[in-house]
């Protein structure tokens, strides 16, 4: 039974690498991008999520990010975020969570061994001195923010299409997926590189690959266990109390 094998592999692994996408935050009320009701249906990424768009109309881009920032702060981590915190505590230093999400919900749930590949929407970065700083609370936030250090204009501290990832972020993520005994990929369409390559890298490196996604992705055919479930349901099936016991009762039931 694939699920039991996946659970046993996950709970006995000393090195676990996890990749999450927008799907894990859907249960927290944060929209995805490419679903039927995703953000890119109503907003053209070329007008909101590229350096050119920002240079062309910084106010329009900042107003969009201020709206997403407010939604992220109003959202709460959901049971799937919290299950990953439990898994991190169980695995320890061999655990790494790599997220494409900028909503900050993994950090708020308590994830510590965390790489935010695409930045974080609750921070800004000065265009002049590159200083990163937290945005004020949404109710006191009037974009664009100015840098507290040099007074320069600041931009959202997220990675736009065509931009480089934060220095060292992908290298750290790739190392974890190469070395992983188990790789767990949750709620991503696996369409955006280089993040999308991490699941393949783990598979090619011999990891046991688990995917949680209600719809098939390019990764699904490589997965050792593909759970066609939402993130919350999938994490409960893998790690929740109602999942089958790890090992059959050695004494056997009379
Ligand atoms: N639980 C888990 N997965 C879900 C759920 C759910 N409840 N609902 C939808 N999904 C899945 C969808 O099937 C889809 O495969 O989540 C995935 C979301 O895919 P995208 O919207 O493409 O989001 P993501 O993969 O995170 O996008 C990657 O693209 O636009 C850029 O920078 C942006 O970080 C983002 C990157």
mmCIF file of C-alpha atoms and ligand atoms in Angstrom:
data_model
loop_
_atom_site.group_PDB
_atom_site.id
_atom_site.type_symbol
_atom_site.label_atom_id
_atom_site.label_comp_id
_atom_site.label_asym_id
_atom_site.label_seq_id
_atom_site.Cartn_x
_atom_site.Cartn_y
_atom_site.Cartn_z
ATOM 1 C CA UNK A 1 0.000 0.000 0.000
ATOM 2 C CA UNK A 2 1.725 3.142 -1.268
ATOM 3 C CA UNK A 3 0.476 5.421 1.494
ATOM 4 C CA UNK A 4 1.753 3.142 4.245
ATOM 5 C CA UNK A 5 5.116 2.819 2.504
ATOM 6 C CA UNK A 6 5.291 6.591 2.023
ATOM 7 C CA UNK A 7 4.470 7.160 5.696
ATOM 8 C CA UNK A 8 7.061 4.635 6.844
ATOM 9 C CA UNK A 9 9.715 6.067 4.532
ATOM 10 C CA UNK A 10 8.949 9.627 5.637
ATOM 11 C CA UNK A 11 8.931 8.858 9.345
ATOM 12 C CA UNK A 12 12.129 6.812 9.258
ATOM 13 C CA UNK A 13 14.142 9.179 7.030
ATOM 14 C CA UNK A 14 17.046 11.123 8.522
ATOM 15 C CA UNK A 15 17.219 13.518 5.555
ATOM 16 C CA UNK A 16 13.950 14.995 4.304
ATOM 17 C CA UNK A 17 13.613 17.810 1.743
ATOM 18 C CA UNK A 18 10.252 19.502 1.226
ATOM 19 C CA UNK A 19 9.181 21.872 -1.573
ATOM 20 C CA UNK A 20 5.946 23.813 -1.259
ATOM 21 C CA UNK A 21 3.994 25.991 -3.654
ATOM 22 C CA UNK A 22 0.907 28.145 -3.500
ATOM 23 C CA UNK A 23 -1.362 25.122 -3.046
ATOM 24 C CA UNK A 24 -0.313 24.657 0.584
ATOM 25 C CA UNK A 25 -1.617 28.117 1.468
ATOM 26 C CA UNK A 26 -4.935 27.734 -0.324
ATOM 27 C CA UNK A 27 -6.603 26.405 2.835
ATOM 28 C CA UNK A 28 -5.448 29.635 4.530
ATOM 29 C CA UNK A 29 -7.349 31.706 1.967
ATOM 30 C CA UNK A 30 -4.325 32.708 -0.131
ATOM 31 C CA UNK A 31 -5.014 32.330 -3.882
ATOM 32 C CA UNK A 32 -2.793 30.201 -6.099
ATOM 33 C CA UNK A 33 -1.511 31.489 -9.436
ATOM 34 C CA UNK A 34 -2.385 28.997 -12.178
ATOM 35 C CA UNK A 35 -5.550 27.352 -10.886
ATOM 36 C CA UNK A 36 -8.883 28.145 -12.542
ATOM 37 C CA UNK A 37 -9.401 30.872 -9.932
ATOM 38 C CA UNK A 38 -5.707 31.715 -9.602
ATOM 39 C CA UNK A 39 -4.176 35.193 -9.539
ATOM 40 C CA UNK A 40 -2.833 35.027 -13.077
ATOM 41 C CA UNK A 41 -6.390 34.669 -14.379
ATOM 42 C CA UNK A 42 -7.206 38.229 -13.268
ATOM 43 C CA UNK A 43 -3.729 39.784 -13.193
ATOM 44 C CA UNK A 44 -1.209 39.640 -16.030
ATOM 45 C CA UNK A 45 2.138 38.709 -14.421
ATOM 46 C CA UNK A 46 3.880 40.888 -17.010
ATOM 47 C CA UNK A 47 2.101 43.907 -15.546
ATOM 48 C CA UNK A 48 2.682 43.085 -11.872
ATOM 49 C CA UNK A 49 5.560 40.659 -11.336
ATOM 50 C CA UNK A 50 8.516 41.787 -13.456
ATOM 51 C CA UNK A 51 11.185 44.471 -12.920
ATOM 52 C CA UNK A 52 9.996 46.114 -16.145
ATOM 53 C CA UNK A 53 6.429 46.374 -14.810
ATOM 54 C CA UNK A 54 7.733 47.975 -11.634
ATOM 55 C CA UNK A 55 9.929 50.441 -13.537
ATOM 56 C CA UNK A 56 6.957 51.307 -15.756
ATOM 57 C CA UNK A 57 4.408 51.827 -12.956
ATOM 58 C CA UNK A 58 5.748 51.347 -9.407
ATOM 59 C CA UNK A 59 2.539 52.597 -7.825
ATOM 60 C CA UNK A 60 0.404 49.987 -9.658
ATOM 61 C CA UNK A 61 2.786 47.200 -8.672
ATOM 62 C CA UNK A 62 3.026 48.368 -5.074
ATOM 63 C CA UNK A 63 -0.764 48.632 -4.747
ATOM 64 C CA UNK A 64 -1.067 45.018 -5.914
ATOM 65 C CA UNK A 65 1.588 43.818 -3.503
ATOM 66 C CA UNK A 66 0.050 45.861 -0.671
ATOM 67 C CA UNK A 67 -3.221 44.019 -1.322
ATOM 68 C CA UNK A 68 -1.457 40.619 -1.318
ATOM 69 C CA UNK A 69 0.502 41.664 1.788
ATOM 70 C CA UNK A 70 -2.728 42.476 3.624
ATOM 71 C CA UNK A 71 -4.201 39.055 2.634
ATOM 72 C CA UNK A 72 -1.045 37.302 3.813
ATOM 73 C CA UNK A 73 -1.055 39.043 7.214
ATOM 74 C CA UNK A 74 -4.790 38.379 7.684
ATOM 75 C CA UNK A 75 -4.293 34.681 6.826
ATOM 76 C CA UNK A 76 -3.350 32.063 9.381
ATOM 77 C CA UNK A 77 -1.074 29.033 8.919
ATOM 78 C CA UNK A 78 -3.182 25.911 8.337
ATOM 79 C CA UNK A 79 -2.736 22.299 9.586
ATOM 80 C CA UNK A 80 -0.499 21.469 6.611
ATOM 81 C CA UNK A 81 1.953 24.234 7.601
ATOM 82 C CA UNK A 82 1.852 22.975 11.166
ATOM 83 C CA UNK A 83 2.436 19.320 10.192
ATOM 84 C CA UNK A 84 5.629 20.447 8.457
ATOM 85 C CA UNK A 85 6.782 22.110 11.684
ATOM 86 C CA UNK A 86 6.190 18.798 13.490
ATOM 87 C CA UNK A 87 8.094 16.913 10.787
ATOM 88 C CA UNK A 88 11.011 19.359 11.094
ATOM 89 C CA UNK A 89 11.119 18.775 14.862
ATOM 90 C CA UNK A 90 11.112 15.015 14.299
ATOM 91 C CA UNK A 91 13.804 14.915 11.605
ATOM 92 C CA UNK A 92 16.035 17.656 13.031
ATOM 93 C CA UNK A 93 19.097 18.898 11.178
ATOM 94 C CA UNK A 94 18.512 16.652 8.179
ATOM 95 C CA UNK A 95 15.296 18.548 7.367
ATOM 96 C CA UNK A 96 14.915 21.454 4.968
ATOM 97 C CA UNK A 97 11.733 23.166 3.827
ATOM 98 C CA UNK A 98 12.049 25.078 0.545
ATOM 99 C CA UNK A 99 9.106 27.251 -0.371
ATOM 100 C CA UNK A 100 8.186 29.221 -3.469
ATOM 101 C CA UNK A 101 5.585 31.064 -1.424
ATOM 102 C CA UNK A 102 6.126 34.651 -0.336
ATOM 103 C CA UNK A 103 3.226 34.744 2.153
ATOM 104 C CA UNK A 104 5.421 34.093 5.185
ATOM 105 C CA UNK A 105 3.019 31.439 6.551
ATOM 106 C CA UNK A 106 5.696 28.758 7.013
ATOM 107 C CA UNK A 107 7.754 31.098 9.188
ATOM 108 C CA UNK A 108 4.661 32.115 11.166
ATOM 109 C CA UNK A 109 3.771 28.434 11.677
ATOM 110 C CA UNK A 110 7.220 27.957 13.259
ATOM 111 C CA UNK A 111 9.300 26.436 10.435
ATOM 112 C CA UNK A 112 12.957 27.260 11.090
ATOM 113 C CA UNK A 113 14.940 25.188 8.601
ATOM 114 C CA UNK A 114 13.382 27.181 5.789
ATOM 115 C CA UNK A 115 14.460 28.640 2.444
ATOM 116 C CA UNK A 116 12.143 31.231 0.872
ATOM 117 C CA UNK A 117 13.252 30.889 -2.760
ATOM 118 C CA UNK A 118 11.060 33.742 -4.013
ATOM 119 C CA UNK A 119 11.419 36.142 -1.101
ATOM 120 C CA UNK A 120 8.815 37.350 1.362
ATOM 121 C CA UNK A 121 5.926 39.744 0.765
ATOM 122 C CA UNK A 122 6.085 41.098 4.333
ATOM 123 C CA UNK A 123 9.474 42.715 3.620
ATOM 124 C CA UNK A 124 10.754 45.474 1.328
ATOM 125 C CA UNK A 125 14.205 45.972 -0.146
ATOM 126 C CA UNK A 126 15.775 49.398 -0.718
ATOM 127 C CA UNK A 127 16.467 50.065 -4.395
ATOM 128 C CA UNK A 128 19.461 52.210 -3.437
ATOM 129 C CA UNK A 129 21.298 50.457 -0.554
ATOM 130 C CA UNK A 130 19.580 47.032 -0.821
ATOM 131 C CA UNK A 131 18.711 47.044 2.900
ATOM 132 C CA UNK A 132 15.814 44.644 3.697
ATOM 133 C CA UNK A 133 13.271 45.664 6.289
ATOM 134 C CA UNK A 134 9.812 44.569 7.440
ATOM 135 C CA UNK A 135 6.789 46.437 6.107
ATOM 136 C CA UNK A 136 4.688 48.336 8.664
ATOM 137 C CA UNK A 137 1.384 46.709 9.685
ATOM 138 C CA UNK A 138 -1.066 46.761 6.744
ATOM 139 C CA UNK A 139 -3.291 49.342 8.408
ATOM 140 C CA UNK A 140 -0.351 51.751 8.677
ATOM 141 C CA UNK A 141 1.199 50.955 5.292
ATOM 142 C CA UNK A 142 1.163 53.520 2.495
ATOM 143 C CA UNK A 143 3.273 52.293 -0.402
ATOM 144 C CA UNK A 144 5.920 52.882 -1.584
ATOM 145 C CA UNK A 145 7.933 52.402 1.630
ATOM 146 C CA UNK A 146 11.132 54.382 2.093
ATOM 147 C CA UNK A 147 14.331 52.829 3.354
ATOM 148 C CA UNK A 148 14.877 53.492 7.086
ATOM 149 C CA UNK A 149 18.633 53.553 6.482
ATOM 150 C CA UNK A 150 19.058 55.831 3.447
ATOM 151 C CA UNK A 151 15.603 57.182 2.666
ATOM 152 C CA UNK A 152 15.630 55.579 -0.767
ATOM 153 C CA UNK A 153 12.498 54.074 -2.345
ATOM 154 C CA UNK A 154 12.035 50.375 -1.555
ATOM 155 C CA UNK A 155 10.487 47.589 -3.641
ATOM 156 C CA UNK A 156 8.756 44.372 -2.582
ATOM 157 C CA UNK A 157 11.379 41.872 -1.360
ATOM 158 C CA UNK A 158 10.198 39.180 -3.752
ATOM 159 C CA UNK A 159 11.779 37.582 -6.827
ATOM 160 C CA UNK A 160 10.099 38.734 -10.037
ATOM 161 C CA UNK A 161 10.091 36.835 -13.306
ATOM 162 C CA UNK A 162 13.493 37.188 -14.955
ATOM 163 C CA UNK A 163 15.280 37.965 -11.684
ATOM 164 C CA UNK A 164 17.890 35.917 -9.851
ATOM 165 C CA UNK A 165 17.002 34.040 -6.675
ATOM 166 C CA UNK A 166 18.472 35.245 -3.376
ATOM 167 C CA UNK A 167 22.227 34.446 -3.316
ATOM 168 C CA UNK A 168 22.873 30.882 -2.167
ATOM 169 C CA UNK A 169 19.195 30.010 -1.791
ATOM 170 C CA UNK A 170 18.951 27.572 -4.686
ATOM 171 C CA UNK A 171 22.337 26.022 -3.937
ATOM 172 C CA UNK A 172 21.186 25.249 -0.392
ATOM 173 C CA UNK A 173 17.896 23.883 -1.674
ATOM 174 C CA UNK A 174 19.517 21.760 -4.386
ATOM 175 C CA UNK A 175 21.997 20.243 -1.903
ATOM 176 C CA UNK A 176 19.102 19.171 0.331
ATOM 177 C CA UNK A 177 17.218 17.528 -2.546
ATOM 178 C CA UNK A 178 20.333 15.750 -3.820
ATOM 179 C CA UNK A 179 21.013 14.318 -0.356
ATOM 180 C CA UNK A 180 17.402 13.619 0.638
ATOM 181 C CA UNK A 181 16.244 10.103 1.466
ATOM 182 C CA UNK A 182 12.676 11.366 1.055
ATOM 183 C CA UNK A 183 11.531 14.377 -0.963
ATOM 184 C CA UNK A 184 8.032 15.750 -0.365
ATOM 185 C CA UNK A 185 6.538 18.162 -2.931
ATOM 186 C CA UNK A 186 3.293 19.867 -1.926
ATOM 187 C CA UNK A 187 0.969 22.173 -3.852
ATOM 188 C CA UNK A 188 3.087 23.303 -6.771
ATOM 189 C CA UNK A 189 2.356 23.119 -10.497
ATOM 190 C CA UNK A 190 6.082 22.359 -10.945
ATOM 191 C CA UNK A 191 6.172 24.765 -13.890
ATOM 192 C CA UNK A 192 8.531 27.501 -12.690
ATOM 193 C CA UNK A 193 12.285 26.860 -12.804
ATOM 194 C CA UNK A 194 14.564 26.425 -11.063
ATOM 195 C CA UNK A 195 12.250 25.372 -8.205
ATOM 196 C CA UNK A 196 10.459 22.892 -10.464
ATOM 197 C CA UNK A 197 13.705 20.959 -10.975
ATOM 198 C CA UNK A 198 14.108 20.079 -7.281
ATOM 199 C CA UNK A 199 11.656 17.168 -7.341
ATOM 200 C CA UNK A 200 13.318 15.730 -10.445
ATOM 201 C CA UNK A 201 16.783 16.166 -8.883
ATOM 202 C CA UNK A 202 15.712 14.238 -5.797
ATOM 203 C CA UNK A 203 14.185 11.473 -7.919
ATOM 204 C CA UNK A 204 17.320 11.173 -10.052
ATOM 205 C CA UNK A 205 19.424 11.124 -6.878
ATOM 206 C CA UNK A 206 17.508 8.098 -5.604
ATOM 207 C CA UNK A 207 15.169 9.760 -3.105
ATOM 208 C CA UNK A 208 11.719 8.383 -2.396
ATOM 209 C CA UNK A 209 9.493 11.071 -3.936
ATOM 210 C CA UNK A 210 6.079 11.936 -2.500
ATOM 211 C CA UNK A 211 3.785 14.482 -4.186
ATOM 212 C CA UNK A 212 0.627 15.980 -2.680
ATOM 213 C CA UNK A 213 -1.495 17.767 -5.274
ATOM 214 C CA UNK A 214 -5.161 17.354 -6.250
ATOM 215 C CA UNK A 215 -4.218 17.611 -9.939
ATOM 216 C CA UNK A 216 -1.410 15.900 -11.887
ATOM 217 C CA UNK A 217 1.797 17.837 -12.587
ATOM 218 C CA UNK A 218 4.960 17.066 -14.642
ATOM 219 C CA UNK A 219 6.308 15.544 -11.418
ATOM 220 C CA UNK A 220 3.468 13.111 -10.837
ATOM 221 C CA UNK A 221 4.821 10.405 -13.160
ATOM 222 C CA UNK A 222 8.142 10.427 -11.272
ATOM 223 C CA UNK A 223 6.578 10.210 -7.810
ATOM 224 C CA UNK A 224 6.883 6.981 -5.801
ATOM 225 C CA UNK A 225 3.686 8.063 -4.062
ATOM 226 C CA UNK A 226 1.383 10.680 -5.616
ATOM 227 C CA UNK A 227 -1.483 11.658 -3.291
ATOM 228 C CA UNK A 228 -4.285 13.338 -5.326
ATOM 229 C CA UNK A 229 -5.320 15.321 -2.258
ATOM 230 C CA UNK A 230 -5.243 18.847 -0.912
ATOM 231 C CA UNK A 231 -2.283 19.767 1.274
ATOM 232 C CA UNK A 232 -4.186 19.522 4.558
ATOM 233 C CA UNK A 233 -5.780 16.171 3.703
ATOM 234 C CA UNK A 234 -2.534 14.831 2.238
ATOM 235 C CA UNK A 235 -0.442 15.771 5.271
ATOM 236 C CA UNK A 236 -3.074 14.250 7.571
ATOM 237 C CA UNK A 237 -3.010 11.044 5.508
ATOM 238 C CA UNK A 238 0.793 10.936 5.761
ATOM 239 C CA UNK A 239 1.313 12.124 9.308
ATOM 240 C CA UNK A 240 -2.068 12.383 10.942
ATOM 241 C CA UNK A 241 -3.336 10.256 13.799
ATOM 242 C CA UNK A 242 -5.821 8.339 11.704
ATOM 243 C CA UNK A 243 -3.153 7.053 9.350
ATOM 244 C CA UNK A 244 -2.363 3.346 9.671
ATOM 245 C CA UNK A 245 0.145 2.506 12.437
ATOM 246 C CA UNK A 246 3.759 2.682 11.400
ATOM 247 C CA UNK A 247 4.397 -1.021 11.844
ATOM 248 C CA UNK A 248 1.889 -3.804 12.329
ATOM 249 C CA UNK A 249 1.613 -4.773 16.008
ATOM 250 C CA UNK A 250 4.586 -7.152 16.358
ATOM 251 C CA UNK A 251 2.593 -9.280 18.820
ATOM 252 C CA UNK A 252 -0.271 -9.454 16.347
ATOM 253 C CA UNK A 253 -3.852 -8.998 17.477
ATOM 254 C CA UNK A 254 -5.466 -12.153 18.918
HETATM 255 N N1 LIG B 1 -3.604 21.659 -1.741
HETATM 256 C C1 LIG B 1 -2.489 21.376 -2.451
HETATM 257 N N2 LIG B 1 -2.292 21.776 -3.724
HETATM 258 C C2 LIG B 1 -3.280 22.487 -4.285
HETATM 259 C C3 LIG B 1 -4.473 22.823 -3.625
HETATM 260 C C4 LIG B 1 -4.609 22.374 -2.286
HETATM 261 N N3 LIG B 1 -5.722 22.638 -1.569
HETATM 262 N N4 LIG B 1 -5.248 23.555 -4.474
HETATM 263 C C5 LIG B 1 -4.551 23.661 -5.625
HETATM 264 N N5 LIG B 1 -3.384 23.027 -5.521
HETATM 265 C C6 LIG B 1 -2.310 22.899 -6.501
HETATM 266 C C7 LIG B 1 -2.716 23.103 -7.929
HETATM 267 O O1 LIG B 1 -3.172 21.889 -8.490
HETATM 268 C C8 LIG B 1 -1.390 23.564 -8.556
HETATM 269 O O2 LIG B 1 -0.659 22.448 -9.040
HETATM 270 O O3 LIG B 1 -1.381 23.921 -6.225
HETATM 271 C C9 LIG B 1 -0.644 24.214 -7.406
HETATM 272 C C10 LIG B 1 -0.507 25.701 -7.524
HETATM 273 O O4 LIG B 1 0.256 25.956 -8.681
HETATM 274 P P1 LIG B 1 0.638 27.480 -9.031
HETATM 275 O O5 LIG B 1 -0.585 28.313 -8.894
HETATM 276 O O6 LIG B 1 1.373 27.443 -10.325
HETATM 277 O O7 LIG B 1 1.603 27.927 -7.841
HETATM 278 P P2 LIG B 1 3.133 27.583 -7.691
HETATM 279 O O8 LIG B 1 3.453 26.231 -8.241
HETATM 280 O O9 LIG B 1 3.500 27.833 -6.282
HETATM 281 O O10 LIG B 1 3.826 28.697 -8.616
HETATM 282 C C11 LIG B 1 5.229 28.765 -8.598
HETATM 283 O O11 LIG B 1 5.118 30.747 -9.989
HETATM 284 O O12 LIG B 1 3.944 32.666 -10.418
HETATM 285 C C12 LIG B 1 5.114 32.183 -9.866
HETATM 286 O O13 LIG B 1 6.421 33.120 -8.170
HETATM 287 C C13 LIG B 1 5.197 32.513 -8.392
HETATM 288 O O14 LIG B 1 6.031 31.151 -6.583
HETATM 289 C C14 LIG B 1 5.158 31.152 -7.704
HETATM 290 C C15 LIG B 1 5.651 30.201 -8.791
#
